[in-house]
Amino acid sequence: MLKDAHHRSIQYVRLSVTDRCNLRCTYCMPEHMQFLERDALLSYEEIERTMRVLASAGVTKLRITGGEPFLRKNLLHLLGKLAPLTDISITTNGVLTTPFIPALKELGIRKINLSLDTLQADRFLRITRRNRFTQVMATLENLLAHQMDVKVNMVVMDGMNTDELHAFAALTRENRLSVRFIEEMPFNGQGKGFSGINWHYRKILDTLGEQYTLKKIQDEAGSTSLNYIIPGHLGTVGVIPAYSRTFCGTCNRLRITPTGGVKTCLYGDDVMNIRDSLRSGASDAALLEALQTAVWHKKKDGFEAAAASQRSQHESMSVIGG
Ligand code: SAM
Ligand code: SF4
């Protein structure tokens, strides 16, 4: 199995299938991104083989992310291959998602995280640099109409959308969805570093508490979010202390970048490369052994991983996958 030296085991893989995106969220990437060449990406065959190896080692959950995953050509083909191996969820910006919903349901994929940072069209344009608010809101409606298991992820940005926390929480009144407020992290692909954040999860909770009564509910094992119900609401709200990194002690995840880089921590460097191993002829057993070694050396927490990083600046979140 995949165990680390801090008594954690890995059951959850987050796979970024492309670094390309049809939005340009300011906290994630610059307007002019240098995108990867297509043959640098893990092929679908390489992804399937990797997931077979990981599933044999106890991985039961896979999140498909990006970049924007629905931009990768023939994504449904890949999902069809992976669905028998693990439980799949997808993180999407919602621009292209709607037509895929019936096919996702056919494959048994119902868990969708939709990224939405504002409920105002003009602000959406300022945050994402693209005029796609209408499509994303239509996707939210369609996902709910199809009874998909929807989580709305809102990155809380100082001076940008903090006046909308109550409006986002209000979405849970009539809708069976979860709204999660994410602390902003320094991964905008332009070296935006910060040594602290104003809107940390406690401040987010305090602000929600000004309007709503929050009742703590049980979080899933290995969850990065702290979750609550508001009495009388159908949905739930949560906060993700992504910058404060309070959840590292129970981290059960591994990240794979579009080029096959393996990250045992969001804040750390790649610790091995699956594509290079496979293209140099590694057997499944050799790949598993390399993954086991990489996981064993997983850093205690995101602070230790950041301190050990060799990079002078963080990359774009579109490569890491969130
Ligand atoms: N394009 C898809 C989307 O936006 O949902 C999937 C990829 S995106 C990188 C995955 C998640 O990372 C999104 O929920 C996004 O809001 C989040 N994210 C990106 N950059 C971030 C940052 N600097 N801080 C916090 N969350 C970030
Ligand atoms: Fe694209 Fe998602 Fe990054 Fe926004 S957060 S630029 S939608 S990859």
Tab-separated table of C-alpha atoms and ligand atoms in Angstrom:
chain	number	residue	atom	x	y	z
A	1	MET	CA	0.000	0.000	0.000
A	2	LEU	CA	1.020	3.645	-0.146
A	3	LYS	CA	2.099	4.749	3.312
A	4	ASP	CA	4.265	7.598	4.522
A	5	ALA	CA	6.649	7.919	7.444
A	6	HIS	CA	4.037	9.935	9.380
A	7	HIS	CA	1.510	7.058	9.546
A	8	ARG	CA	-0.716	8.380	6.761
A	9	SER	CA	-1.872	6.293	3.840
A	10	ILE	CA	-2.762	7.555	0.387
A	11	GLN	CA	-6.176	6.667	-0.977
A	12	TYR	CA	-6.967	9.753	-2.996
A	13	VAL	CA	-5.373	10.970	-6.235
A	14	ARG	CA	-5.920	14.337	-7.875
A	15	LEU	CA	-5.027	14.262	-11.524
A	16	SER	CA	-4.660	17.409	-13.610
A	17	VAL	CA	-5.362	16.280	-17.192
A	18	THR	CA	-4.404	19.560	-18.880
A	19	ASP	CA	-2.875	22.905	-17.971
A	20	ARG	CA	-5.016	24.647	-20.608
A	21	CYS	CA	-7.988	26.724	-19.638
A	22	ASN	CA	-10.712	28.828	-21.203
A	23	LEU	CA	-10.708	31.227	-18.239
A	24	ARG	CA	-7.823	33.230	-16.800
A	25	CYS	CA	-8.646	33.498	-13.105
A	26	THR	CA	-6.270	36.092	-11.732
A	27	TYR	CA	-5.366	33.967	-8.683
A	28	CYS	CA	-4.477	30.978	-10.889
A	29	MET	CA	-2.718	32.051	-14.083
A	30	PRO	CA	-1.507	35.063	-16.050
A	31	GLU	CA	-3.287	36.211	-19.221
A	32	HIS	CA	-0.474	34.934	-21.414
A	33	MET	CA	0.268	31.431	-20.206
A	34	GLN	CA	2.958	29.323	-21.813
A	35	PHE	CA	0.984	26.079	-22.219
A	36	LEU	CA	2.543	22.640	-22.455
A	37	GLU	CA	3.038	20.860	-25.773
A	38	ARG	CA	0.495	18.069	-26.210
A	39	ASP	CA	3.047	15.254	-26.389
A	40	ALA	CA	4.419	16.381	-23.047
A	41	LEU	CA	1.137	15.326	-21.437
A	42	LEU	CA	0.507	11.882	-20.025
A	43	SER	CA	-1.433	9.976	-22.699
A	44	TYR	CA	-4.751	8.339	-21.833
A	45	GLU	CA	-3.068	4.917	-21.963
A	46	GLU	CA	-0.405	6.116	-19.525
A	47	ILE	CA	-3.047	7.558	-17.199
A	48	GLU	CA	-5.080	4.358	-17.256
A	49	ARG	CA	-2.033	2.229	-16.539
A	50	THR	CA	-0.987	4.505	-13.689
A	51	MET	CA	-4.451	4.399	-12.159
A	52	ARG	CA	-4.528	0.603	-12.372
A	53	VAL	CA	-1.258	0.507	-10.438
A	54	LEU	CA	-2.510	3.037	-7.904
A	55	ALA	CA	-5.851	1.260	-7.481
A	56	SER	CA	-3.972	-1.987	-6.818
A	57	ALA	CA	-2.153	-0.116	-4.039
A	58	GLY	CA	-5.312	1.043	-2.292
A	59	VAL	CA	-6.292	4.250	-4.100
A	60	THR	CA	-10.093	4.402	-4.134
A	61	LYS	CA	-10.785	8.015	-5.073
A	62	LEU	CA	-9.772	10.030	-8.109
A	63	ARG	CA	-10.448	13.680	-8.822
A	64	ILE	CA	-10.086	14.826	-12.409
A	65	THR	CA	-9.012	18.444	-12.550
A	66	GLY	CA	-6.873	20.803	-14.628
A	67	GLY	CA	-6.656	23.446	-16.134
A	68	GLU	CA	-10.137	22.939	-17.403
A	69	PRO	CA	-10.618	19.161	-17.714
A	70	PHE	CA	-13.380	19.409	-20.325
A	71	LEU	CA	-10.913	21.077	-22.692
A	72	ARG	CA	-8.938	17.843	-22.974
A	73	LYS	CA	-10.034	16.076	-26.144
A	74	ASN	CA	-12.251	13.037	-25.713
A	75	LEU	CA	-12.243	13.230	-21.929
A	76	LEU	CA	-15.246	10.894	-21.786
A	77	HIS	CA	-13.151	8.126	-23.317
A	78	LEU	CA	-10.659	8.452	-20.467
A	79	LEU	CA	-13.435	8.617	-17.868
A	80	GLY	CA	-14.949	5.450	-19.306
A	81	LYS	CA	-11.652	3.633	-18.779
A	82	LEU	CA	-11.152	4.965	-15.247
A	83	ALA	CA	-14.691	4.672	-13.897
A	84	PRO	CA	-14.418	0.908	-13.222
A	85	LEU	CA	-11.193	1.472	-11.263
A	86	THR	CA	-12.089	4.180	-8.735
A	87	ASP	CA	-14.731	6.551	-7.512
A	88	ILE	CA	-14.394	9.647	-9.742
A	89	SER	CA	-15.163	13.273	-9.068
A	90	ILE	CA	-14.444	16.267	-11.291
A	91	THR	CA	-13.516	19.886	-10.662
A	92	THR	CA	-14.620	22.228	-13.441
A	93	ASN	CA	-15.137	25.902	-14.143
A	94	GLY	CA	-18.511	25.062	-15.700
A	95	VAL	CA	-18.014	26.810	-19.037
A	96	LEU	CA	-18.247	23.650	-21.189
A	97	THR	CA	-19.733	21.230	-18.676
A	98	THR	CA	-23.475	21.148	-19.321
A	99	PRO	CA	-23.567	18.897	-22.426
A	100	PHE	CA	-21.471	16.279	-20.614
A	101	ILE	CA	-23.851	15.819	-17.673
A	102	PRO	CA	-25.950	12.909	-19.058
A	103	ALA	CA	-22.838	10.954	-20.103
A	104	LEU	CA	-21.227	11.533	-16.707
A	105	LYS	CA	-24.328	10.150	-15.016
A	106	GLU	CA	-24.198	7.101	-17.304
A	107	LEU	CA	-20.670	6.480	-16.089
A	108	GLY	CA	-21.794	6.830	-12.475
A	109	ILE	CA	-19.927	10.125	-12.024
A	110	ARG	CA	-22.092	12.454	-9.968
A	111	LYS	CA	-19.658	14.419	-7.816
A	112	ILE	CA	-18.887	17.753	-9.418
A	113	ASN	CA	-17.031	20.663	-7.870
A	114	LEU	CA	-17.946	23.860	-9.655
A	115	SER	CA	-15.640	26.834	-9.222
A	116	LEU	CA	-17.561	30.064	-8.899
A	117	ASP	CA	-16.157	33.068	-7.076
A	118	THR	CA	-18.906	35.628	-7.576
A	119	LEU	CA	-22.607	35.859	-8.325
A	120	GLN	CA	-22.137	39.113	-10.240
A	121	ALA	CA	-21.500	39.097	-14.001
A	122	ASP	CA	-19.207	42.154	-14.092
A	123	ARG	CA	-17.129	40.837	-11.231
A	124	PHE	CA	-16.909	37.424	-12.873
A	125	LEU	CA	-15.304	39.124	-15.870
A	126	ARG	CA	-12.820	40.920	-13.640
A	127	ILE	CA	-11.850	37.729	-11.782
A	128	THR	CA	-11.708	35.343	-14.744
A	129	ARG	CA	-10.890	37.851	-17.526
A	130	ARG	CA	-13.534	36.099	-19.648
A	131	ASN	CA	-17.205	36.820	-20.237
A	132	ARG	CA	-18.640	33.392	-19.398
A	133	PHE	CA	-20.813	34.061	-16.362
A	134	THR	CA	-24.063	33.068	-18.085
A	135	GLN	CA	-22.707	29.661	-19.146
A	136	VAL	CA	-21.376	28.897	-15.679
A	137	MET	CA	-24.624	29.838	-13.944
A	138	ALA	CA	-26.525	27.686	-16.465
A	139	THR	CA	-24.211	24.787	-15.624
A	140	LEU	CA	-24.965	25.217	-11.926
A	141	GLU	CA	-28.687	25.080	-12.675
A	142	ASN	CA	-28.306	22.037	-14.915
A	143	LEU	CA	-26.167	20.158	-12.419
A	144	LEU	CA	-28.802	20.695	-9.756
A	145	ALA	CA	-31.628	19.786	-12.124
A	146	HIS	CA	-29.825	16.488	-12.819
A	147	GLN	CA	-29.421	15.878	-9.077
A	148	MET	CA	-25.681	15.806	-9.318
A	149	ASP	CA	-23.721	16.001	-6.067
A	150	VAL	CA	-22.559	19.625	-6.368
A	151	LYS	CA	-19.957	21.505	-4.394
A	152	VAL	CA	-19.465	25.162	-5.257
A	153	ASN	CA	-15.918	26.316	-4.556
A	154	MET	CA	-15.429	30.018	-3.928
A	155	VAL	CA	-11.919	31.412	-3.514
A	156	VAL	CA	-12.153	34.220	-0.990
A	157	MET	CA	-10.179	37.199	-2.267
A	158	ASP	CA	-9.473	40.223	-0.138
A	159	GLY	CA	-10.950	43.354	-1.720
A	160	MET	CA	-12.727	41.375	-4.442
A	161	ASN	CA	-15.594	39.140	-3.302
A	162	THR	CA	-15.682	39.067	0.504
A	163	ASP	CA	-18.945	41.053	0.461
A	164	GLU	CA	-20.591	38.006	-1.180
A	165	LEU	CA	-20.012	35.432	1.559
A	166	HIS	CA	-23.573	35.750	2.838
A	167	ALA	CA	-25.026	35.563	-0.685
A	168	PHE	CA	-23.100	32.348	-1.356
A	169	ALA	CA	-24.248	30.834	1.929
A	170	ALA	CA	-27.815	31.783	0.925
A	171	LEU	CA	-27.500	29.413	-2.073
A	172	THR	CA	-27.724	26.534	0.399
A	173	ARG	CA	-31.175	27.585	1.602
A	174	GLU	CA	-33.161	26.096	-1.270
A	175	ASN	CA	-30.512	23.967	-2.964
A	176	ARG	CA	-29.080	20.651	-1.891
A	177	LEU	CA	-25.458	21.644	-2.515
A	178	SER	CA	-22.369	22.424	-0.557
A	179	VAL	CA	-20.694	25.834	-0.751
A	180	ARG	CA	-17.057	25.827	0.273
A	181	PHE	CA	-15.033	28.962	0.904
A	182	ILE	CA	-11.361	28.463	0.054
A	183	GLU	CA	-8.484	30.494	1.446
A	184	GLU	CA	-6.488	32.007	-1.397
A	185	MET	CA	-3.098	30.386	-1.987
A	186	PRO	CA	0.004	31.856	-3.674
A	187	PHE	CA	-0.226	29.854	-6.917
A	188	ASN	CA	-1.055	32.353	-9.650
A	189	GLY	CA	1.830	31.376	-11.900
A	190	GLN	CA	3.363	34.829	-11.618
A	191	GLY	CA	5.244	34.526	-8.392
A	192	LYS	CA	2.576	36.205	-6.303
A	193	GLY	CA	3.933	35.411	-2.900
A	194	PHE	CA	2.354	36.354	0.371
A	195	SER	CA	3.419	35.734	3.888
A	196	GLY	CA	-0.061	35.770	5.380
A	197	ILE	CA	-3.662	36.244	4.381
A	198	ASN	CA	-6.268	38.568	5.724
A	199	TRP	CA	-9.201	36.268	4.940
A	200	HIS	CA	-8.235	33.122	6.789
A	201	TYR	CA	-10.841	30.488	7.562
A	202	ARG	CA	-11.656	31.786	11.041
A	203	LYS	CA	-12.451	35.229	9.666
A	204	ILE	CA	-14.626	33.632	6.990
A	205	LEU	CA	-16.517	31.661	9.644
A	206	ASP	CA	-16.907	34.760	11.834
A	207	THR	CA	-18.300	36.696	8.889
A	208	LEU	CA	-20.784	33.941	8.063
A	209	GLY	CA	-21.705	33.859	11.750
A	210	GLU	CA	-22.811	37.505	11.588
A	211	GLN	CA	-25.777	36.428	9.485
A	212	TYR	CA	-26.226	32.714	10.085
A	213	THR	CA	-26.105	30.157	12.862
A	214	LEU	CA	-23.532	27.530	11.886
A	215	LYS	CA	-23.810	24.017	13.314
A	216	LYS	CA	-20.747	21.816	12.921
A	217	ILE	CA	-21.300	18.521	11.130
A	218	GLN	CA	-19.037	15.493	10.808
A	219	ASP	CA	-16.357	15.945	8.128
A	220	GLU	CA	-15.472	13.045	5.839
A	221	ALA	CA	-12.265	11.177	6.724
A	222	GLY	CA	-9.257	12.972	5.212
A	223	SER	CA	-11.412	15.997	4.371
A	224	THR	CA	-9.732	19.359	3.861
A	225	SER	CA	-12.936	21.228	4.648
A	226	LEU	CA	-14.631	22.063	7.924
A	227	ASN	CA	-18.344	21.715	7.316
A	228	TYR	CA	-21.493	23.184	8.827
A	229	ILE	CA	-25.232	23.293	8.364
A	230	ILE	CA	-27.332	26.387	8.708
A	231	PRO	CA	-30.593	25.332	10.390
A	232	GLY	CA	-33.441	25.363	7.870
A	233	HIS	CA	-31.132	25.191	4.837
A	234	LEU	CA	-31.057	22.163	2.518
A	235	GLY	CA	-27.341	22.419	1.734
A	236	THR	CA	-24.160	22.831	3.750
A	237	VAL	CA	-21.324	25.334	3.953
A	238	GLY	CA	-17.648	24.682	4.519
A	239	VAL	CA	-14.297	26.407	4.770
A	240	ILE	CA	-11.053	25.072	3.325
A	241	PRO	CA	-7.987	26.338	5.207
A	242	ALA	CA	-5.828	25.850	2.133
A	243	TYR	CA	-3.334	28.512	3.151
A	244	SER	CA	-3.497	27.921	6.920
A	245	ARG	CA	-2.878	24.216	6.274
A	246	THR	CA	-4.620	22.869	9.369
A	247	PHE	CA	-5.475	19.531	7.732
A	248	CYS	CA	-2.039	18.127	6.848
A	249	GLY	CA	-2.058	15.633	9.722
A	250	THR	CA	-4.742	13.556	7.999
A	251	CYS	CA	-3.720	14.193	4.388
A	252	ASN	CA	-4.483	11.136	2.255
A	253	ARG	CA	-3.761	12.545	-1.202
A	254	LEU	CA	-1.309	12.549	-4.021
A	255	ARG	CA	-1.272	14.926	-6.993
A	256	ILE	CA	-0.331	14.112	-10.555
A	257	THR	CA	0.421	16.979	-12.926
A	258	PRO	CA	-0.441	16.920	-16.664
A	259	THR	CA	3.127	15.859	-17.481
A	260	GLY	CA	3.150	13.046	-14.942
A	261	GLY	CA	4.879	14.919	-12.147
A	262	VAL	CA	4.016	13.500	-8.735
A	263	LYS	CA	3.437	15.858	-5.853
A	264	THR	CA	3.037	14.447	-2.401
A	265	CYS	CA	2.166	17.966	-1.225
A	266	LEU	CA	0.476	20.881	-2.942
A	267	TYR	CA	3.185	23.192	-1.606
A	268	GLY	CA	6.087	20.974	-2.598
A	269	ASP	CA	8.034	20.209	-5.763
A	270	ASP	CA	7.492	17.194	-8.020
A	271	VAL	CA	9.133	14.204	-6.369
A	272	MET	CA	9.109	11.852	-9.358
A	273	ASN	CA	7.777	11.679	-12.906
A	274	ILE	CA	5.433	8.908	-14.024
A	275	ARG	CA	5.632	9.765	-17.740
A	276	ASP	CA	9.430	9.539	-17.738
A	277	SER	CA	9.342	6.234	-15.834
A	278	LEU	CA	6.794	4.713	-18.209
A	279	ARG	CA	8.467	6.005	-21.363
A	280	SER	CA	11.777	4.591	-20.226
A	281	GLY	CA	10.206	1.135	-19.936
A	282	ALA	CA	9.382	0.826	-16.228
A	283	SER	CA	7.260	-2.199	-15.347
A	284	ASP	CA	4.117	-1.817	-13.246
A	285	ALA	CA	6.025	-3.217	-10.283
A	286	ALA	CA	8.843	-0.701	-10.755
A	287	LEU	CA	6.347	2.149	-11.067
A	288	LEU	CA	4.615	1.062	-7.878
A	289	GLU	CA	7.910	0.839	-6.031
A	290	ALA	CA	8.881	4.356	-7.150
A	291	LEU	CA	5.497	5.680	-6.034
A	292	GLN	CA	5.812	3.928	-2.677
A	293	THR	CA	9.241	5.471	-2.122
A	294	ALA	CA	7.950	8.916	-3.092
A	295	VAL	CA	4.992	8.633	-0.718
A	296	TRP	CA	7.162	7.370	2.137
A	297	HIS	CA	9.105	10.644	1.996
A	298	LYS	CA	5.986	12.846	2.009
A	299	LYS	CA	6.701	15.905	4.161
A	300	LYS	CA	4.991	16.237	7.513
A	301	ASP	CA	2.984	19.262	6.382
A	302	GLY	CA	2.667	21.994	3.788
A	303	PHE	CA	5.012	24.304	5.666
A	304	GLU	CA	7.823	21.737	5.656
A	305	ALA	CA	7.151	21.009	1.971
A	306	ALA	CA	7.258	24.722	1.054
A	307	ALA	CA	10.486	25.204	3.006
A	308	ALA	CA	12.107	22.282	1.149
A	309	SER	CA	10.953	23.512	-2.277
A	310	GLN	CA	13.713	24.396	-4.721
A	311	ARG	CA	11.508	26.699	-6.776
A	312	SER	CA	11.896	30.431	-6.480
A	313	GLN	CA	8.189	30.929	-7.190
A	314	HIS	CA	5.069	28.813	-7.142
A	315	GLU	CA	3.702	27.521	-10.427
A	316	SER	CA	0.183	28.042	-11.727
A	317	MET	CA	-2.563	26.114	-9.948
A	318	SER	CA	-3.645	24.838	-13.374
A	319	VAL	CA	-0.619	22.523	-13.332
A	320	ILE	CA	-1.101	21.450	-9.730
A	321	GLY	CA	-4.840	20.975	-10.184
A	322	GLY	CA	-5.996	22.708	-7.014
B	1	SAM	N1	-10.488	24.762	-14.043
B	1	SAM	C1	-11.136	23.999	-13.044
B	1	SAM	C2	-11.813	24.885	-12.034
B	1	SAM	O1	-11.482	26.062	-11.963
B	1	SAM	O2	-12.642	24.367	-11.296
B	1	SAM	C3	-10.236	22.994	-12.349
B	1	SAM	C4	-8.851	23.437	-12.015
B	1	SAM	S1	-8.703	24.703	-10.805
B	1	SAM	C5	-6.964	24.921	-10.717
B	1	SAM	C6	-9.094	23.800	-9.330
B	1	SAM	C7	-9.466	24.631	-8.138
B	1	SAM	O3	-8.333	25.358	-7.692
B	1	SAM	C8	-10.571	25.666	-8.399
B	1	SAM	O4	-11.609	25.501	-7.454
B	1	SAM	C9	-9.879	26.987	-8.180
B	1	SAM	O5	-10.731	27.950	-7.664
B	1	SAM	C10	-8.777	26.604	-7.205
B	1	SAM	N2	-7.657	27.533	-7.202
B	1	SAM	C11	-6.900	27.915	-8.252
B	1	SAM	N3	-5.950	28.794	-7.877
B	1	SAM	C12	-6.119	28.988	-6.545
B	1	SAM	C13	-5.455	29.794	-5.577
B	1	SAM	N4	-4.442	30.581	-5.894
B	1	SAM	N5	-5.898	29.726	-4.307
B	1	SAM	C14	-6.950	28.931	-3.966
B	1	SAM	N6	-7.606	28.143	-4.832
B	1	SAM	C15	-7.207	28.183	-6.107
B	2	SF4	FE1	-8.863	27.984	-15.256
B	2	SF4	FE2	-9.642	26.780	-13.044
B	2	SF4	FE3	-7.368	28.202	-13.090
B	2	SF4	FE4	-9.671	29.471	-13.270
B	2	SF4	S1	-8.960	28.251	-11.522
B	2	SF4	S2	-7.870	29.813	-14.587
B	2	SF4	S3	-10.908	28.074	-14.369
B	2	SF4	S4	-7.750	26.343	-14.168
